[in-house]
Amino acid sequence: MHAQSLRATVAEVVEKTPVFDIHTHLYDPVFGDLLLWGIDELLIYHYLVSESFRWMDMPYEKFWAAPKQQQTEWIWNELFLKHSPVSEACRGVLTVLNKLGLDVNKRDLPSLRKWFAGWKPEDYVTRCCELANVRKIAMTNTPFDDAERPVWERGFTRDPRFAAALRFDPLLVDWPNAAKRLHGWGYKVSADFSGQTFAEVRRFLADWTKKIGAQYCMVSLPPDFEFPAQTDAAKIIEHAIMPHGREHNQAFALMIGVRRNVNPQLQLAGDSVGIADVTAVERLCAAFPQNKFLCTMLARENQHALCVAARKFRNLHIFGCWWFMNVPSIIEEITRMRLELIGLSVTPQHSDCRVLDQLTYKWAHSRPIIAKVLAEKYDDLAATGWQPTREEIERDVHGLLGGAFEEFIGRR
Ligand code: FIX
Ligand code: ZN
């Protein structure tokens, strides 16, 4: 294949290959208001909240006390009307509107609102999945959420496009309170780990894995996460999550490096980043070779060491350019490095969408970067005389966009 047509083929295959988006905060429409969508939700995305406060001098309390439509008007004014919306998160809103066929140049928020008001959520899921070419969406499902838990407890017919992932941050970052909640739900646990505690945490994990059909379980952790250690988190991992993972052949996803609430005034937008210790991940992988780990890290400084860790441990699958890593310059750099270090045994991206519509922009922005980096790599191979066939390109891209992840979590 000529270099020009190789690049065009890779770009086309990456566009046309449906994605399994392995980590989002989206919900099956049966969860009602938990599934966020539409122009006001797009504007009040926490990425935009923190960017708008860089310009606004109103007290935080005034912002939070206002109705949502007032908040989004303030954000729209600051980030779209008073300054050009060049940040990645602002550009994302415009990409969404553009892909939906709306004229962004009118800068007309009221008419955008009217347009969105005409949709039914179920139909809109279909539209967004079509536009983003997404075949499956992993939710983030936590029994600790009082709005979510009752829906699972009632039971419902699942929308097959949504996969479940069992999320349990409180178990590892706030064990004393998590223990109280588990106790309240009938699990015989004690805050001091005495008696049946670990067996009962395992029973909790098994019950919820079964109830929601969890494809994997997951946690986000601060940068000071250590393993091994004399911490609640390390004990629960060793004595409950690891045996649970082996028994149910369930991978454990670690998202490491978030410093929650560094500015509480910003609420959900107030979290920051810290450099973590990748050796904790290596030690987990070494101590539990029969367990499978998925991992993404928040600090740019950790990306190289994490990739090296994946070279050393086949039970580690790295994924995504998480949150502050999810900007084009860094996605390109990290994706290139990953392909150079571990080839195609990686899931380069997840969307982390909180608002359904964002599927469109997150994938529209990432796909061309993945295609560019991959085409460069094939070009380098072509220079040796190795020409990838179209079938090989399709196979490789399917792997990068969710296939390698499915193979990893399915492996025994
Ligand atoms: O912990 C997480 O899953 C994070 O992705 C979120 O908490 C975060 O707020 C986010 O939306 C990042 O993209
Ligand atoms: Zn997330």
Short mmCIF file of C-alpha atoms and ligand atoms in Angstrom, two decimals:
data_model
loop_
_atom_site.label_atom_id
_atom_site.label_comp_id
_atom_site.label_asym_id
_atom_site.label_seq_id
_atom_site.Cartn_x
_atom_site.Cartn_y
_atom_site.Cartn_z
CA MET A 1 0.00 0.00 0.00
CA HIS A 2 1.26 3.48 -0.89
CA ALA A 3 1.96 5.67 2.20
CA GLN A 4 -0.89 8.03 1.27
CA SER A 5 -3.43 5.26 0.85
CA LEU A 6 -2.17 3.48 3.97
CA ARG A 7 -2.92 6.59 6.01
CA ALA A 8 -6.34 6.96 4.38
CA THR A 9 -7.15 3.28 5.01
CA VAL A 10 -6.16 3.48 8.66
CA ALA A 11 -8.20 6.67 9.14
CA GLU A 12 -11.21 5.03 7.47
CA VAL A 13 -10.94 1.82 9.50
CA VAL A 14 -10.58 3.74 12.76
CA GLU A 15 -13.67 5.81 11.88
CA LYS A 16 -15.74 2.78 10.89
CA THR A 17 -14.81 0.42 13.71
CA PRO A 18 -17.41 0.46 16.49
CA VAL A 19 -16.03 1.14 19.98
CA PHE A 20 -16.60 -0.56 23.30
CA ASP A 21 -16.23 2.46 25.58
CA ILE A 22 -14.82 0.77 28.67
CA HIS A 23 -15.30 3.50 31.27
CA THR A 24 -18.05 6.13 31.37
CA HIS A 25 -20.43 7.61 33.91
CA LEU A 26 -23.43 7.06 31.63
CA TYR A 27 -26.44 4.96 32.54
CA ASP A 28 -28.94 2.66 30.91
CA PRO A 29 -31.99 4.95 30.26
CA VAL A 30 -33.98 2.95 32.80
CA PHE A 31 -32.06 4.88 35.48
CA GLY A 32 -34.04 8.01 34.48
CA ASP A 33 -32.47 11.24 35.68
CA LEU A 34 -29.12 9.56 36.37
CA LEU A 35 -28.54 9.53 32.61
CA LEU A 36 -27.52 13.11 31.81
CA TRP A 37 -27.93 14.58 28.33
CA GLY A 38 -28.67 17.84 26.49
CA ILE A 39 -27.19 21.29 26.17
CA ASP A 40 -27.49 22.36 29.82
CA GLU A 41 -25.80 19.18 31.05
CA LEU A 42 -23.08 19.65 28.44
CA LEU A 43 -22.43 23.17 29.68
CA ILE A 44 -22.43 22.29 33.36
CA TYR A 45 -19.92 19.43 32.86
CA HIS A 46 -17.45 19.85 35.72
CA TYR A 47 -14.56 20.39 33.28
CA LEU A 48 -16.34 23.58 32.13
CA VAL A 49 -17.31 24.64 35.64
CA SER A 50 -13.67 24.84 36.70
CA GLU A 51 -12.69 26.63 33.47
CA SER A 52 -15.45 29.22 33.85
CA PHE A 53 -14.41 30.04 37.42
CA ARG A 54 -11.06 31.17 35.99
CA TRP A 55 -12.98 34.22 34.67
CA MET A 56 -15.92 34.65 37.03
CA ASP A 57 -15.46 36.66 40.18
CA MET A 58 -18.85 35.90 41.75
CA PRO A 59 -18.81 34.06 45.08
CA TYR A 60 -18.89 30.28 44.67
CA GLU A 61 -21.99 30.14 46.90
CA LYS A 62 -23.91 32.43 44.54
CA PHE A 63 -23.11 30.17 41.60
CA TRP A 64 -24.17 26.98 43.39
CA ALA A 65 -27.37 28.56 44.76
CA ALA A 66 -28.59 29.57 41.29
CA PRO A 67 -30.89 27.40 39.14
CA LYS A 68 -29.10 25.19 36.60
CA GLN A 69 -30.16 27.29 33.59
CA GLN A 70 -28.70 30.40 35.18
CA GLN A 71 -25.44 28.55 35.91
CA THR A 72 -25.16 27.34 32.34
CA GLU A 73 -25.85 30.85 31.01
CA TRP A 74 -22.96 32.16 33.10
CA ILE A 75 -20.69 29.40 31.78
CA TRP A 76 -21.83 29.99 28.19
CA ASN A 77 -21.16 33.73 28.54
CA GLU A 78 -17.69 33.36 29.99
CA LEU A 79 -16.42 30.45 27.96
CA PHE A 80 -18.17 30.89 24.62
CA LEU A 81 -19.22 34.53 24.24
CA LYS A 82 -16.66 36.59 26.16
CA HIS A 83 -13.68 34.42 25.08
CA SER A 84 -13.19 31.99 22.23
CA PRO A 85 -13.90 28.39 23.30
CA VAL A 86 -10.51 26.90 22.45
CA SER A 87 -10.05 24.54 25.40
CA GLU A 88 -10.61 20.84 24.71
CA ALA A 89 -13.75 20.70 26.87
CA CYS A 90 -15.27 23.80 25.20
CA ARG A 91 -14.37 22.56 21.74
CA GLY A 92 -16.13 19.34 22.72
CA VAL A 93 -19.47 21.10 23.16
CA LEU A 94 -19.15 22.59 19.68
CA THR A 95 -18.19 19.24 18.16
CA VAL A 96 -21.32 17.68 19.70
CA LEU A 97 -23.58 20.40 18.29
CA ASN A 98 -21.89 20.28 14.90
CA LYS A 99 -22.24 16.48 14.66
CA LEU A 100 -25.91 16.83 15.53
CA GLY A 101 -26.28 19.14 12.54
CA LEU A 102 -26.78 22.34 14.56
CA ASP A 103 -25.33 25.69 13.54
CA VAL A 104 -22.90 26.61 16.32
CA ASN A 105 -22.03 29.87 14.67
CA LYS A 106 -25.40 31.38 15.65
CA ARG A 107 -24.25 31.29 19.28
CA ASP A 108 -27.93 30.95 20.20
CA LEU A 109 -28.39 29.12 23.51
CA PRO A 110 -32.22 29.45 23.74
CA SER A 111 -32.75 27.84 20.35
CA LEU A 112 -30.33 25.05 21.22
CA ARG A 113 -32.37 24.39 24.34
CA LYS A 114 -35.54 24.16 22.27
CA TRP A 115 -33.95 21.68 19.89
CA PHE A 116 -32.84 19.34 22.68
CA ALA A 117 -36.23 19.50 24.42
CA GLY A 118 -37.75 17.51 21.53
CA TRP A 119 -35.84 14.27 22.24
CA LYS A 120 -36.81 11.15 24.19
CA PRO A 121 -33.81 9.70 26.10
CA GLU A 122 -34.06 6.19 24.55
CA ASP A 123 -34.01 7.62 21.02
CA TYR A 124 -31.27 10.01 21.91
CA VAL A 125 -29.07 7.12 23.17
CA THR A 126 -29.48 5.52 19.74
CA ARG A 127 -28.63 8.79 17.95
CA CYS A 128 -25.52 9.41 20.07
CA CYS A 129 -24.28 5.82 19.70
CA GLU A 130 -24.74 6.09 15.92
CA LEU A 131 -22.93 9.43 15.71
CA ALA A 132 -20.07 8.25 17.93
CA ASN A 133 -20.06 4.74 16.43
CA VAL A 134 -20.08 3.18 19.88
CA ARG A 135 -21.27 -0.43 20.20
CA LYS A 136 -21.15 -0.79 23.97
CA ILE A 137 -20.89 1.56 26.94
CA ALA A 138 -19.51 0.54 30.33
CA MET A 139 -21.35 2.29 33.15
CA THR A 140 -19.91 3.03 36.60
CA ASN A 141 -22.23 1.32 39.07
CA THR A 142 -22.01 1.82 42.77
CA PRO A 143 -24.18 0.20 45.44
CA PHE A 144 -23.15 3.10 47.69
CA ASP A 145 -25.23 5.51 45.58
CA ASP A 146 -28.69 5.88 47.12
CA ALA A 147 -30.21 6.95 43.81
CA GLU A 148 -28.76 4.02 41.88
CA ARG A 149 -29.01 1.12 44.35
CA PRO A 150 -32.84 0.94 44.51
CA VAL A 151 -33.09 0.63 40.73
CA TRP A 152 -30.89 -2.48 40.78
CA GLU A 153 -32.79 -3.82 43.78
CA ARG A 154 -36.12 -3.43 41.98
CA GLY A 155 -34.73 -5.12 38.87
CA PHE A 156 -35.37 -4.16 35.24
CA THR A 157 -34.85 -5.30 31.67
CA ARG A 158 -31.34 -4.40 30.63
CA ASP A 159 -30.48 -2.33 27.57
CA PRO A 160 -27.81 -4.58 25.99
CA ARG A 161 -25.74 -1.55 24.90
CA PHE A 162 -24.86 -0.83 28.52
CA ALA A 163 -22.39 -3.02 30.42
CA ALA A 164 -22.06 -2.83 34.20
CA ALA A 165 -18.88 -2.18 36.21
CA LEU A 166 -18.91 -2.50 39.99
CA ARG A 167 -17.43 0.61 41.59
CA PHE A 168 -16.66 0.66 45.33
CA ASP A 169 -14.42 3.62 46.25
CA PRO A 170 -15.80 3.90 49.81
CA LEU A 171 -14.63 0.34 50.60
CA LEU A 172 -11.02 1.34 50.03
CA VAL A 173 -10.88 5.06 50.77
CA ASP A 174 -13.36 5.28 53.66
CA TRP A 175 -13.60 1.83 55.21
CA PRO A 176 -15.07 2.86 58.61
CA ASN A 177 -18.12 4.42 56.94
CA ALA A 178 -18.33 1.74 54.27
CA ALA A 179 -18.35 -0.87 57.06
CA LYS A 180 -21.35 0.84 58.66
CA ARG A 181 -23.23 0.79 55.37
CA LEU A 182 -22.43 -2.86 54.69
CA HIS A 183 -23.54 -3.67 58.20
CA GLY A 184 -26.81 -1.86 57.58
CA TRP A 185 -27.33 -4.00 54.46
CA GLY A 186 -26.93 -7.19 56.50
CA TYR A 187 -23.24 -8.04 56.00
CA LYS A 188 -21.54 -9.01 59.25
CA VAL A 189 -18.49 -6.78 58.99
CA SER A 190 -16.57 -4.92 61.69
CA ALA A 191 -14.52 -1.79 61.25
CA ASP A 192 -11.55 -3.57 62.93
CA PHE A 193 -11.71 -6.48 60.45
CA SER A 194 -12.47 -9.00 63.18
CA GLY A 195 -14.69 -12.07 62.81
CA GLN A 196 -16.14 -12.76 59.38
CA THR A 197 -15.33 -9.34 57.94
CA PHE A 198 -13.34 -10.38 54.87
CA ALA A 199 -15.69 -13.23 54.03
CA GLU A 200 -18.62 -10.84 54.34
CA VAL A 201 -16.99 -8.22 52.11
CA ARG A 202 -16.50 -11.01 49.58
CA ARG A 203 -20.15 -11.92 49.90
CA PHE A 204 -21.07 -8.26 49.27
CA LEU A 205 -18.85 -8.18 46.17
CA ALA A 206 -20.25 -11.46 44.90
CA ASP A 207 -23.87 -10.42 45.47
CA TRP A 208 -23.42 -7.16 43.57
CA THR A 209 -21.36 -8.73 40.81
CA LYS A 210 -24.23 -11.11 40.24
CA LYS A 211 -26.99 -8.56 40.64
CA ILE A 212 -25.58 -6.13 38.08
CA GLY A 213 -23.63 -8.59 35.89
CA ALA A 214 -20.44 -6.63 36.49
CA GLN A 215 -17.86 -7.06 33.73
CA TYR A 216 -15.12 -5.85 36.06
CA CYS A 217 -14.82 -4.09 39.41
CA MET A 218 -13.10 -0.77 39.97
CA VAL A 219 -11.85 1.93 42.26
CA SER A 220 -10.21 5.34 42.00
CA LEU A 221 -7.37 5.98 44.41
CA PRO A 222 -5.23 8.87 45.60
CA PRO A 223 -1.58 9.19 44.55
CA ASP A 224 -0.33 7.96 47.92
CA PHE A 225 -1.82 4.50 47.36
CA GLU A 226 0.67 1.88 48.55
CA PHE A 227 0.84 -1.87 48.28
CA PRO A 228 1.73 -3.83 50.36
CA ALA A 229 0.90 -1.65 53.33
CA GLN A 230 -0.74 -1.72 56.73
CA THR A 231 -3.72 0.24 55.41
CA ASP A 232 -7.42 -0.59 55.26
CA ALA A 233 -7.24 -0.46 51.47
CA ALA A 234 -4.33 -2.90 51.22
CA LYS A 235 -6.00 -5.34 53.63
CA ILE A 236 -9.32 -5.30 51.79
CA ILE A 237 -7.58 -5.74 48.44
CA GLU A 238 -5.56 -8.70 49.68
CA HIS A 239 -8.22 -10.51 51.67
CA ALA A 240 -11.43 -9.68 49.83
CA ILE A 241 -11.00 -8.19 46.36
CA MET A 242 -8.24 -10.56 45.21
CA PRO A 243 -9.98 -13.78 46.27
CA HIS A 244 -13.23 -12.42 44.83
CA GLY A 245 -11.50 -11.62 41.53
CA ARG A 246 -10.06 -15.15 41.28
CA GLU A 247 -13.32 -16.81 42.17
CA HIS A 248 -15.34 -14.82 39.65
CA ASN A 249 -12.63 -14.34 37.03
CA GLN A 250 -13.17 -10.60 37.42
CA ALA A 251 -10.54 -7.99 36.62
CA PHE A 252 -9.89 -5.19 39.09
CA ALA A 253 -9.55 -1.71 37.58
CA LEU A 254 -7.43 0.86 39.40
CA MET A 255 -7.61 4.53 38.50
CA ILE A 256 -4.77 6.09 40.44
CA GLY A 257 -3.66 9.65 41.05
CA VAL A 258 -6.73 11.69 41.97
CA ARG A 259 -6.56 14.16 44.85
CA ARG A 260 -10.21 14.68 45.69
CA ASN A 261 -11.56 18.04 46.75
CA VAL A 262 -8.42 20.20 46.68
CA ASN A 263 -10.85 23.06 46.18
CA PRO A 264 -14.12 22.01 47.85
CA GLN A 265 -15.77 25.25 46.67
CA LEU A 266 -15.73 23.82 43.16
CA GLN A 267 -17.65 20.70 44.27
CA LEU A 268 -17.32 17.95 41.63
CA ALA A 269 -14.91 20.20 39.70
CA GLY A 270 -12.58 20.52 42.68
CA ASP A 271 -10.42 17.38 42.24
CA SER A 272 -6.78 17.53 41.22
CA VAL A 273 -3.86 15.31 40.29
CA GLY A 274 -0.82 13.88 42.08
CA ILE A 275 2.10 11.74 41.04
CA ALA A 276 1.58 8.17 42.21
CA ASP A 277 3.88 5.23 42.86
CA VAL A 278 3.73 2.73 39.99
CA THR A 279 5.65 0.18 42.06
CA ALA A 280 2.43 -0.35 44.05
CA VAL A 281 0.78 -1.60 40.84
CA GLU A 282 3.79 -3.78 40.00
CA ARG A 283 3.72 -5.33 43.47
CA LEU A 284 0.01 -6.09 43.15
CA CYS A 285 0.58 -7.74 39.79
CA ALA A 286 3.50 -9.74 41.18
CA ALA A 287 1.74 -10.77 44.40
CA PHE A 288 -1.44 -11.88 42.60
CA PRO A 289 -0.44 -13.42 39.28
CA GLN A 290 -3.80 -15.19 39.04
CA ASN A 291 -5.64 -11.86 39.24
CA LYS A 292 -6.15 -9.45 36.36
CA PHE A 293 -5.63 -5.71 36.71
CA LEU A 294 -6.76 -2.83 34.56
CA CYS A 295 -5.03 0.44 35.23
CA THR A 296 -5.03 4.08 34.19
CA MET A 297 -3.15 6.88 35.91
CA LEU A 298 -3.89 10.56 36.11
CA ALA A 299 -0.43 12.12 36.16
CA ARG A 300 1.48 12.55 32.94
CA GLU A 301 4.63 11.75 34.93
CA ASN A 302 3.35 8.22 35.64
CA GLN A 303 2.54 7.19 32.09
CA HIS A 304 5.96 5.85 31.10
CA ALA A 305 6.52 3.76 34.23
CA LEU A 306 2.98 2.37 33.98
CA CYS A 307 3.70 1.29 30.44
CA VAL A 308 6.92 -0.37 31.54
CA ALA A 309 4.95 -2.17 34.27
CA ALA A 310 2.64 -3.53 31.54
CA ARG A 311 5.70 -4.94 29.74
CA LYS A 312 6.56 -6.86 32.90
CA PHE A 313 3.14 -8.16 33.86
CA ARG A 314 0.77 -9.84 31.44
CA ASN A 315 -1.95 -9.62 34.07
CA LEU A 316 -1.93 -5.82 33.68
CA HIS A 317 -3.90 -4.10 30.92
CA ILE A 318 -3.55 -0.33 30.72
CA PHE A 319 -6.27 1.89 29.38
CA GLY A 320 -7.41 5.39 28.57
CA CYS A 321 -6.14 8.91 28.77
CA TRP A 322 -7.95 9.85 31.92
CA TRP A 323 -9.41 13.30 32.59
CA PHE A 324 -6.51 15.81 32.59
CA MET A 325 -4.67 13.45 30.20
CA ASN A 326 -7.58 13.63 27.80
CA VAL A 327 -6.35 16.53 25.64
CA PRO A 328 -5.07 16.04 22.09
CA SER A 329 -1.40 16.83 22.69
CA ILE A 330 -1.13 14.39 25.59
CA ILE A 331 -3.30 11.68 23.97
CA GLU A 332 -0.96 11.70 21.00
CA GLU A 333 2.16 11.53 23.11
CA ILE A 334 0.86 8.76 25.39
CA THR A 335 -0.63 6.69 22.57
CA ARG A 336 2.60 6.83 20.58
CA MET A 337 4.64 5.81 23.62
CA ARG A 338 2.29 2.94 24.45
CA LEU A 339 2.36 1.54 20.93
CA GLU A 340 6.14 1.78 20.91
CA LEU A 341 6.49 0.02 24.26
CA ILE A 342 3.71 -2.57 24.32
CA GLY A 343 2.41 -2.69 20.76
CA LEU A 344 -1.31 -3.25 20.46
CA SER A 345 -1.91 -4.89 23.85
CA VAL A 346 -3.54 -1.75 25.23
CA THR A 347 -6.86 0.13 25.20
CA PRO A 348 -5.68 3.62 24.26
CA GLN A 349 -8.86 5.42 25.13
CA HIS A 350 -12.07 5.48 27.14
CA SER A 351 -14.42 8.46 27.12
CA ASP A 352 -15.24 9.01 30.80
CA CYS A 353 -18.43 10.70 29.54
CA ARG A 354 -20.74 12.07 32.19
CA VAL A 355 -23.19 13.39 29.62
CA LEU A 356 -24.49 11.12 26.86
CA ASP A 357 -23.89 13.63 24.06
CA GLN A 358 -20.19 13.76 24.93
CA LEU A 359 -19.73 10.32 23.36
CA THR A 360 -19.75 12.11 20.03
CA TYR A 361 -16.98 14.54 20.79
CA LYS A 362 -14.77 12.34 22.88
CA TRP A 363 -14.57 9.73 20.12
CA ALA A 364 -14.52 12.26 17.27
CA HIS A 365 -11.50 13.91 18.89
CA SER A 366 -9.63 10.72 19.85
CA ARG A 367 -10.14 8.65 16.73
CA PRO A 368 -8.03 10.79 14.36
CA ILE A 369 -5.19 10.86 16.91
CA ILE A 370 -5.23 7.08 17.32
CA ALA A 371 -5.37 6.75 13.51
CA LYS A 372 -2.46 9.16 13.02
CA VAL A 373 -0.20 7.37 15.49
CA LEU A 374 -1.13 3.91 14.21
CA ALA A 375 -0.58 4.94 10.58
CA GLU A 376 2.87 6.27 11.47
CA LYS A 377 3.73 2.92 13.00
CA TYR A 378 2.52 1.02 9.92
CA ASP A 379 4.56 3.47 7.79
CA ASP A 380 7.66 2.54 9.76
CA LEU A 381 6.90 -1.13 9.13
CA ALA A 382 6.30 -0.46 5.44
CA ALA A 383 9.82 0.99 5.25
CA THR A 384 11.09 -2.53 6.02
CA GLY A 385 8.91 -4.08 3.33
CA TRP A 386 6.19 -5.29 5.80
CA GLN A 387 2.84 -4.18 4.35
CA PRO A 388 -0.19 -4.56 6.61
CA THR A 389 -3.26 -5.86 4.78
CA ARG A 390 -6.66 -4.24 5.25
CA GLU A 391 -7.80 -7.28 7.25
CA GLU A 392 -4.82 -6.92 9.57
CA ILE A 393 -5.54 -3.23 10.03
CA GLU A 394 -9.19 -4.01 10.84
CA ARG A 395 -8.14 -6.67 13.33
CA ASP A 396 -5.68 -4.31 15.04
CA VAL A 397 -8.13 -1.42 15.25
CA HIS A 398 -10.89 -3.64 16.62
CA GLY A 399 -8.42 -4.62 19.34
CA LEU A 400 -7.53 -1.04 20.19
CA LEU A 401 -11.16 0.06 20.34
CA GLY A 402 -12.32 -2.50 22.89
CA GLY A 403 -11.46 -5.92 21.45
CA ALA A 404 -8.17 -6.28 23.36
CA PHE A 405 -9.98 -5.31 26.56
CA GLU A 406 -12.67 -7.95 25.96
CA GLU A 407 -10.03 -10.55 25.29
CA PHE A 408 -8.19 -9.57 28.49
CA ILE A 409 -11.21 -9.66 30.79
CA GLY A 410 -12.39 -12.92 29.24
CA ARG A 411 -9.02 -14.62 29.67
CA ARG A 412 -8.70 -17.31 32.32
O1 FIX B 1 -13.26 8.72 39.31
C1 FIX B 1 -13.63 8.77 38.14
O2 FIX B 1 -14.15 7.82 37.55
C2 FIX B 1 -13.38 10.06 37.40
O3 FIX B 1 -13.34 9.81 36.04
C3 FIX B 1 -14.44 11.07 37.77
O4 FIX B 1 -14.58 11.07 39.13
C4 FIX B 1 -14.16 12.47 37.25
O5 FIX B 1 -15.03 13.34 37.89
C5 FIX B 1 -14.33 12.59 35.78
O6 FIX B 1 -15.43 12.78 35.31
C6 FIX B 1 -13.20 12.53 34.93
O7 FIX B 1 -13.28 12.55 33.72
ZN ZN B 2 -14.52 8.24 35.54
#
